mmCIF file of C-alpha atoms and ligand atoms in Angstrom:
data_model
loop_
_atom_site.group_PDB
_atom_site.id
_atom_site.type_symbol
_atom_site.label_atom_id
_atom_site.label_comp_id
_atom_site.label_asym_id
_atom_site.label_seq_id
_atom_site.Cartn_x
_atom_site.Cartn_y
_atom_site.Cartn_z
ATOM 1 C CA MET A 1 -16.492 -11.347 22.609
ATOM 2 C CA LYS A 2 -18.979 -13.900 23.483
ATOM 3 C CA ASP A 3 -18.098 -17.594 24.043
ATOM 4 C CA PHE A 4 -20.133 -19.298 21.326
ATOM 5 C CA GLY A 5 -19.217 -22.779 22.219
ATOM 6 C CA GLU A 6 -20.391 -24.769 18.993
ATOM 7 C CA ILE A 7 -21.783 -22.372 16.552
ATOM 8 C CA SER A 8 -24.836 -23.616 14.659
ATOM 9 C CA GLU A 9 -25.117 -23.511 11.031
ATOM 10 C CA GLN A 10 -28.374 -21.346 11.713
ATOM 11 C CA ARG A 11 -26.404 -18.842 13.699
ATOM 12 C CA ILE A 12 -23.826 -18.416 10.964
ATOM 13 C CA GLN A 13 -26.306 -18.231 8.251
ATOM 14 C CA GLY A 14 -28.326 -15.445 10.341
ATOM 15 C CA ILE A 15 -31.883 -14.275 10.364
ATOM 16 C CA GLY A 16 -33.625 -11.146 9.984
ATOM 17 C CA ARG A 17 -31.368 -8.392 9.861
ATOM 18 C CA THR A 18 -28.321 -10.800 9.609
ATOM 19 C CA SER A 19 -29.921 -12.860 7.083
ATOM 20 C CA LYS A 20 -28.622 -13.383 3.264
ATOM 21 C CA ARG A 21 -31.168 -10.988 2.061
ATOM 22 C CA THR A 22 -30.043 -8.222 4.505
ATOM 23 C CA ARG A 23 -26.352 -9.049 3.236
ATOM 24 C CA GLN A 24 -27.464 -8.736 -0.167
ATOM 25 C CA ARG A 25 -28.526 -5.408 0.221
ATOM 26 C CA LEU A 26 -25.051 -4.469 1.443
ATOM 27 C CA VAL A 27 -23.479 -6.103 -1.165
ATOM 28 C CA ASP A 28 -25.740 -4.086 -3.873
ATOM 29 C CA ARG A 29 -24.736 -1.004 -2.103
ATOM 30 C CA LEU A 30 -20.853 -2.087 -2.264
ATOM 31 C CA ARG A 31 -21.211 -2.616 -5.882
ATOM 32 C CA ARG A 32 -22.910 0.837 -6.562
ATOM 33 C CA GLU A 33 -20.414 2.396 -4.679
ATOM 34 C CA GLY A 34 -17.611 1.115 -7.132
ATOM 35 C CA ILE A 35 -16.290 -2.454 -5.836
ATOM 36 C CA GLY A 36 -16.073 -4.330 -8.716
ATOM 37 C CA SER A 37 -14.445 -7.605 -8.096
ATOM 38 C CA GLU A 38 -17.178 -10.191 -8.047
ATOM 39 C CA LYS A 39 -14.928 -12.578 -5.696
ATOM 40 C CA VAL A 40 -14.682 -9.713 -2.974
ATOM 41 C CA LEU A 41 -18.518 -9.017 -3.275
ATOM 42 C CA GLU A 42 -19.164 -12.849 -2.791
ATOM 43 C CA LEU A 43 -16.894 -12.945 0.328
ATOM 44 C CA MET A 44 -18.669 -9.631 1.720
ATOM 45 C CA LEU A 45 -22.094 -11.817 0.936
ATOM 46 C CA ASN A 46 -20.823 -15.069 2.492
ATOM 47 C CA THR A 47 -18.545 -13.864 5.544
ATOM 48 C CA PRO A 48 -20.760 -13.813 8.876
ATOM 49 C CA ARG A 49 -19.846 -10.367 10.058
ATOM 50 C CA HIS A 50 -22.319 -10.276 12.794
ATOM 51 C CA LEU A 51 -20.514 -12.944 14.643
ATOM 52 C CA PHE A 52 -17.282 -10.951 14.644
ATOM 53 C CA ILE A 53 -18.775 -7.920 16.593
ATOM 54 C CA SER A 54 -19.477 -6.798 20.191
ATOM 55 C CA GLU A 55 -22.704 -8.532 21.448
ATOM 56 C CA GLY A 56 -25.609 -6.693 21.084
ATOM 57 C CA LEU A 57 -24.947 -5.078 17.856
ATOM 58 C CA GLU A 58 -25.607 -7.950 15.553
ATOM 59 C CA HIS A 59 -28.550 -5.982 13.818
ATOM 60 C CA LYS A 60 -26.278 -3.527 12.680
ATOM 61 C CA ALA A 61 -23.982 -5.891 11.160
ATOM 62 C CA TYR A 62 -24.632 -5.439 7.631
ATOM 63 C CA ASP A 63 -25.057 -1.519 7.775
ATOM 64 C CA ASN A 64 -22.079 0.005 5.991
ATOM 65 C CA THR A 65 -20.557 1.389 9.190
ATOM 66 C CA PRO A 66 -17.659 0.801 11.558
ATOM 67 C CA LEU A 67 -18.588 -1.018 15.016
ATOM 68 C CA PRO A 68 -16.938 -1.332 18.243
ATOM 69 C CA ILE A 69 -15.065 -4.887 18.910
ATOM 70 C CA GLY A 70 -13.852 -4.481 22.370
ATOM 71 C CA ASN A 71 -10.778 -2.943 23.846
ATOM 72 C CA ASP A 72 -11.474 0.619 22.079
ATOM 73 C CA GLN A 73 -10.851 -0.908 18.859
ATOM 74 C CA THR A 74 -13.077 -1.032 15.857
ATOM 75 C CA ILE A 75 -13.968 -3.204 12.972
ATOM 76 C CA SER A 76 -13.706 -1.188 9.847
ATOM 77 C CA GLN A 77 -17.077 -0.066 7.781
ATOM 78 C CA PRO A 78 -17.610 -2.910 5.230
ATOM 79 C CA TYR A 79 -17.058 -0.588 2.422
ATOM 80 C CA ILE A 80 -13.420 0.195 3.491
ATOM 81 C CA VAL A 81 -13.024 -3.740 3.923
ATOM 82 C CA ALA A 82 -13.967 -4.463 0.451
ATOM 83 C CA MET A 83 -11.796 -1.690 -1.169
ATOM 84 C CA MET A 84 -8.605 -2.586 0.688
ATOM 85 C CA THR A 85 -9.041 -6.332 0.044
ATOM 86 C CA GLU A 86 -9.869 -5.293 -4.088
ATOM 87 C CA LEU A 87 -6.494 -2.996 -3.577
ATOM 88 C CA LEU A 88 -4.383 -5.864 -2.013
ATOM 89 C CA LEU A 89 -5.545 -8.341 -4.890
ATOM 90 C CA SER A 90 -5.224 -5.717 -7.556
ATOM 91 C CA GLU A 91 -5.304 -7.862 -10.740
ATOM 92 C CA ARG A 92 -4.506 -10.915 -9.041
ATOM 93 C CA GLU A 93 -6.917 -14.062 -8.610
ATOM 94 C CA TYR A 94 -5.375 -15.662 -5.485
ATOM 95 C CA LEU A 95 -2.354 -14.724 -3.348
ATOM 96 C CA GLY A 96 0.104 -16.890 -1.929
ATOM 97 C CA LYS A 97 1.238 -15.412 1.584
ATOM 98 C CA VAL A 98 -0.603 -12.624 2.978
ATOM 99 C CA LEU A 99 0.347 -10.691 6.112
ATOM 100 C CA GLU A 100 -2.052 -8.924 8.088
ATOM 101 C CA ILE A 101 -1.195 -6.148 10.774
ATOM 102 C CA GLY A 102 -4.178 -5.892 13.430
ATOM 103 C CA THR A 103 -6.048 -8.956 13.436
ATOM 104 C CA GLY A 104 -8.668 -7.094 15.643
ATOM 105 C CA CYS A 105 -11.876 -9.113 15.648
ATOM 106 C CA GLY A 106 -10.656 -11.309 12.711
ATOM 107 C CA TYR A 107 -13.090 -10.314 10.355
ATOM 108 C CA GLN A 108 -10.608 -9.062 7.718
ATOM 109 C CA SER A 109 -8.629 -12.355 8.492
ATOM 110 C CA ALA A 110 -11.898 -14.374 7.549
ATOM 111 C CA ILE A 111 -12.023 -12.519 3.969
ATOM 112 C CA LEU A 112 -8.220 -12.804 3.291
ATOM 113 C CA SER A 113 -8.308 -16.462 4.562
ATOM 114 C CA LYS A 114 -10.339 -17.154 1.210
ATOM 115 C CA LEU A 115 -8.122 -15.279 -0.813
ATOM 116 C CA ALA A 116 -4.682 -16.714 0.075
ATOM 117 C CA LYS A 117 -2.987 -19.561 0.580
ATOM 118 C CA GLN A 118 -1.770 -18.693 4.007
ATOM 119 C CA VAL A 119 -2.541 -15.893 6.272
ATOM 120 C CA TYR A 120 -0.078 -14.518 8.877
ATOM 121 C CA SER A 121 -1.870 -11.906 11.058
ATOM 122 C CA ILE A 122 -0.279 -9.892 13.956
ATOM 123 C CA GLU A 123 -2.261 -8.113 16.674
ATOM 124 C CA ARG A 124 -0.833 -6.289 19.822
ATOM 125 C CA ILE A 125 -3.728 -6.614 22.095
ATOM 126 C CA ARG A 126 -3.702 -10.078 23.235
ATOM 127 C CA GLU A 127 -7.231 -10.634 24.514
ATOM 128 C CA LEU A 128 -8.591 -9.385 21.080
ATOM 129 C CA GLN A 129 -6.408 -11.828 19.298
ATOM 130 C CA PHE A 130 -7.320 -14.879 21.442
ATOM 131 C CA ASP A 131 -10.794 -14.146 20.883
ATOM 132 C CA ALA A 132 -10.399 -13.707 17.025
ATOM 133 C CA ARG A 133 -8.543 -16.923 16.920
ATOM 134 C CA ARG A 134 -11.011 -18.913 18.817
ATOM 135 C CA LEU A 135 -13.676 -17.853 16.547
ATOM 136 C CA LEU A 136 -11.958 -18.220 13.262
ATOM 137 C CA THR A 137 -10.975 -21.770 14.218
ATOM 138 C CA GLN A 138 -14.614 -22.499 15.111
ATOM 139 C CA LEU A 139 -15.817 -21.251 11.826
ATOM 140 C CA GLY A 140 -13.241 -23.377 10.188
ATOM 141 C CA TYR A 141 -10.783 -21.053 8.991
ATOM 142 C CA ARG A 142 -7.700 -22.906 9.085
ATOM 143 C CA ASN A 143 -5.063 -21.369 6.836
ATOM 144 C CA ILE A 144 -4.180 -18.331 9.508
ATOM 145 C CA LYS A 145 -0.941 -18.147 11.839
ATOM 146 C CA TYR A 146 -1.258 -15.576 14.507
ATOM 147 C CA MET A 147 1.188 -13.647 16.635
ATOM 148 C CA ASN A 148 0.747 -11.465 19.522
ATOM 149 C CA GLY A 149 3.421 -8.984 18.735
ATOM 150 C CA ASP A 150 4.152 -5.459 17.174
ATOM 151 C CA GLY A 151 3.386 -5.326 13.589
ATOM 152 C CA PHE A 152 5.798 -2.542 12.805
ATOM 153 C CA GLN A 153 8.564 -5.237 12.600
ATOM 154 C CA GLY A 154 6.215 -7.309 10.451
ATOM 155 C CA TRP A 155 6.758 -11.060 10.511
ATOM 156 C CA THR A 156 10.221 -11.797 9.029
ATOM 157 C CA THR A 157 10.101 -15.792 9.396
ATOM 158 C CA TYR A 158 7.644 -16.094 6.473
ATOM 159 C CA GLN A 159 8.708 -13.236 4.522
ATOM 160 C CA PRO A 160 8.379 -12.396 1.309
ATOM 161 C CA TYR A 161 4.985 -11.414 1.029
ATOM 162 C CA ASP A 162 2.500 -11.164 -1.683
ATOM 163 C CA GLY A 163 0.380 -8.796 -0.118
ATOM 164 C CA ILE A 164 0.462 -6.875 3.210
ATOM 165 C CA ILE A 165 -2.665 -5.352 4.712
ATOM 166 C CA VAL A 166 -2.686 -2.975 7.778
ATOM 167 C CA THR A 167 -5.498 -1.868 9.702
ATOM 168 C CA ALA A 168 -4.337 0.840 12.214
ATOM 169 C CA ALA A 169 -2.514 4.058 10.947
ATOM 170 C CA PRO A 170 1.034 4.538 11.661
ATOM 171 C CA SER A 171 2.080 8.366 10.697
ATOM 172 C CA GLU A 172 4.666 7.055 8.135
ATOM 173 C CA ILE A 173 5.023 3.911 5.982
ATOM 174 C CA PRO A 174 7.189 1.723 8.138
ATOM 175 C CA GLN A 175 10.031 0.557 5.974
ATOM 176 C CA SER A 176 10.345 -2.401 7.795
ATOM 177 C CA LEU A 177 7.321 -3.583 5.978
ATOM 178 C CA ILE A 178 7.958 -2.733 2.468
ATOM 179 C CA LYS A 179 10.999 -4.825 2.955
ATOM 180 C CA GLN A 180 9.129 -7.938 3.591
ATOM 181 C CA LEU A 181 7.281 -7.567 0.148
ATOM 182 C CA ALA A 182 7.954 -9.748 -2.738
ATOM 183 C CA ILE A 183 8.478 -8.401 -6.122
ATOM 184 C CA GLY A 184 5.120 -7.763 -7.276
ATOM 185 C CA GLY A 185 3.897 -7.611 -3.891
ATOM 186 C CA ARG A 186 1.529 -4.886 -2.348
ATOM 187 C CA LEU A 187 1.350 -2.838 0.835
ATOM 188 C CA VAL A 188 -2.275 -1.527 1.453
ATOM 189 C CA ILE A 189 -1.721 0.823 4.716
ATOM 190 C CA PRO A 190 -3.792 4.051 6.053
ATOM 191 C CA VAL A 191 -1.174 6.489 6.921
ATOM 192 C CA GLY A 192 -1.501 9.646 8.945
ATOM 193 C CA ASN A 193 -2.622 11.216 12.297
ATOM 194 C CA ALA A 194 -5.560 13.411 12.502
ATOM 195 C CA GLU A 195 -5.693 13.189 8.354
ATOM 196 C CA GLN A 196 -5.231 9.914 6.822
ATOM 197 C CA THR A 197 -5.007 8.559 3.291
ATOM 198 C CA LEU A 198 -4.947 5.070 1.974
ATOM 199 C CA ARG A 199 -1.719 4.258 0.339
ATOM 200 C CA VAL A 200 -0.540 1.345 -1.817
ATOM 201 C CA VAL A 201 3.159 0.604 -2.019
ATOM 202 C CA THR A 202 3.933 -1.898 -4.967
ATOM 203 C CA ARG A 203 7.353 -3.755 -4.860
ATOM 204 C CA THR A 204 8.835 -3.415 -8.601
ATOM 205 C CA ARG A 205 12.163 -5.021 -9.828
ATOM 206 C CA THR A 206 13.952 -1.893 -9.327
ATOM 207 C CA GLY A 207 12.250 -0.479 -6.163
ATOM 208 C CA PHE A 208 8.855 0.703 -5.012
ATOM 209 C CA ARG A 209 5.833 2.629 -6.489
ATOM 210 C CA GLU A 210 3.414 4.482 -4.154
ATOM 211 C CA ASN A 211 -0.146 5.342 -4.807
ATOM 212 C CA THR A 212 -2.454 7.651 -2.572
ATOM 213 C CA HIS A 213 -6.240 6.817 -2.441
ATOM 214 C CA VAL A 214 -9.251 7.814 -0.497
ATOM 215 C CA ALA A 215 -9.296 9.597 2.781
ATOM 216 C CA VAL A 216 -9.808 7.357 5.878
ATOM 217 C CA ARG A 217 -9.999 7.210 9.622
ATOM 218 C CA PHE A 218 -8.317 4.331 11.483
ATOM 219 C CA VAL A 219 -7.444 3.603 15.130
ATOM 220 C CA PRO A 220 -3.601 4.704 15.404
ATOM 221 C CA MET A 221 -0.957 1.974 15.000
ATOM 222 C CA LEU A 222 0.730 1.596 18.276
ATOM 223 C CA GLN A 223 4.321 0.461 18.994
ATOM 224 C CA GLY A 224 5.095 -2.358 21.403
ATOM 225 C CA ARG A 225 2.240 -5.213 22.338
ATOM 226 C CA ALA A 226 -0.096 -5.140 24.938
HETATM 227 N N1 SAH B 1 -9.061 -5.856 10.678
HETATM 228 C C1 SAH B 1 -9.370 -5.543 11.943
HETATM 229 C C2 SAH B 1 -9.489 -3.998 12.288
HETATM 230 C C3 SAH B 1 -9.131 -3.793 13.734
HETATM 231 S S1 SAH B 1 -8.845 -2.450 14.373
HETATM 232 C C4 SAH B 1 -10.883 -6.219 12.084
HETATM 233 O O1 SAH B 1 -11.408 -6.772 11.124
HETATM 234 O O2 SAH B 1 -11.464 -6.190 13.223
HETATM 235 C C5 SAH B 1 -6.903 -2.192 14.198
HETATM 236 C C6 SAH B 1 -6.345 -3.220 15.017
HETATM 237 O O3 SAH B 1 -5.067 -2.894 14.909
HETATM 238 C C7 SAH B 1 -6.619 -3.181 16.556
HETATM 239 O O4 SAH B 1 -7.142 -4.360 17.107
HETATM 240 C C8 SAH B 1 -5.258 -2.697 17.256
HETATM 241 O O5 SAH B 1 -5.105 -3.301 18.384
HETATM 242 C C9 SAH B 1 -4.065 -3.318 15.958
HETATM 243 N N2 SAH B 1 -2.997 -2.738 16.291
HETATM 244 C C10 SAH B 1 -2.624 -1.557 16.380
HETATM 245 N N3 SAH B 1 -1.438 -1.043 16.397
HETATM 246 C C11 SAH B 1 -0.586 -2.432 16.134
HETATM 247 C C12 SAH B 1 0.484 -2.901 16.037
HETATM 248 N N4 SAH B 1 1.639 -2.013 16.010
HETATM 249 N N5 SAH B 1 0.584 -4.261 15.967
HETATM 250 C C13 SAH B 1 -0.224 -5.037 15.562
HETATM 251 N N6 SAH B 1 -1.384 -4.691 15.966
HETATM 252 C C14 SAH B 1 -1.721 -3.452 15.911
#
């Protein structure tokens, strides 16, 4: 990712294919495709996705498509980000502590930052997290703590979490993660190898409830840090 130094307000607001007008078209599309939360839609409108992706692809930032972010990783398509965020919130307006596995370029972290009191974000690739952290700090997102580590372990220091969101796919739901959910907390996670589905696990007073949602395609969740 590019070193922006100071990021001007103009650059954040965007112009032409990164302008509010272009973003509004994306938001209209997300609404048509079933994203119902006004809060999530507003965040999709106001979060400058064009600053999070690889150089030279800014003009595609508000297309509903996944894009490369370097280190062989991708930022999810906006529809999936919006849907996962909506599933994480469920009927709740605002969350306390949220754990994110897979900081990547930091775009999802930026969205979560506005919906939670505190975000904890783990990424296994050091450079990606370094860049994400710098950008998010420059943009003024302050309530995010970062760890370069292996998300399979979760982050026990700050558990339990009201929400855990995973943006890389393991072949099975990691038991260590559901143990770190608060009662009423939700885990949103893509699961599978060649074929993946989005799952939601909710911790209840007596155990866990699991629901399967749409088919998705995420990069694999890998063991260990890099
Ligand atoms: N939410 C990100 C999506 C990044 S892609 C965004 O908005 O850009 C998924 C990320 O998960 C990759 O950066 C990948 O390195 C990371 N990842 C994969 N396995 C992981 C693990 N075990 N622990 C932490 N991060 C992991």
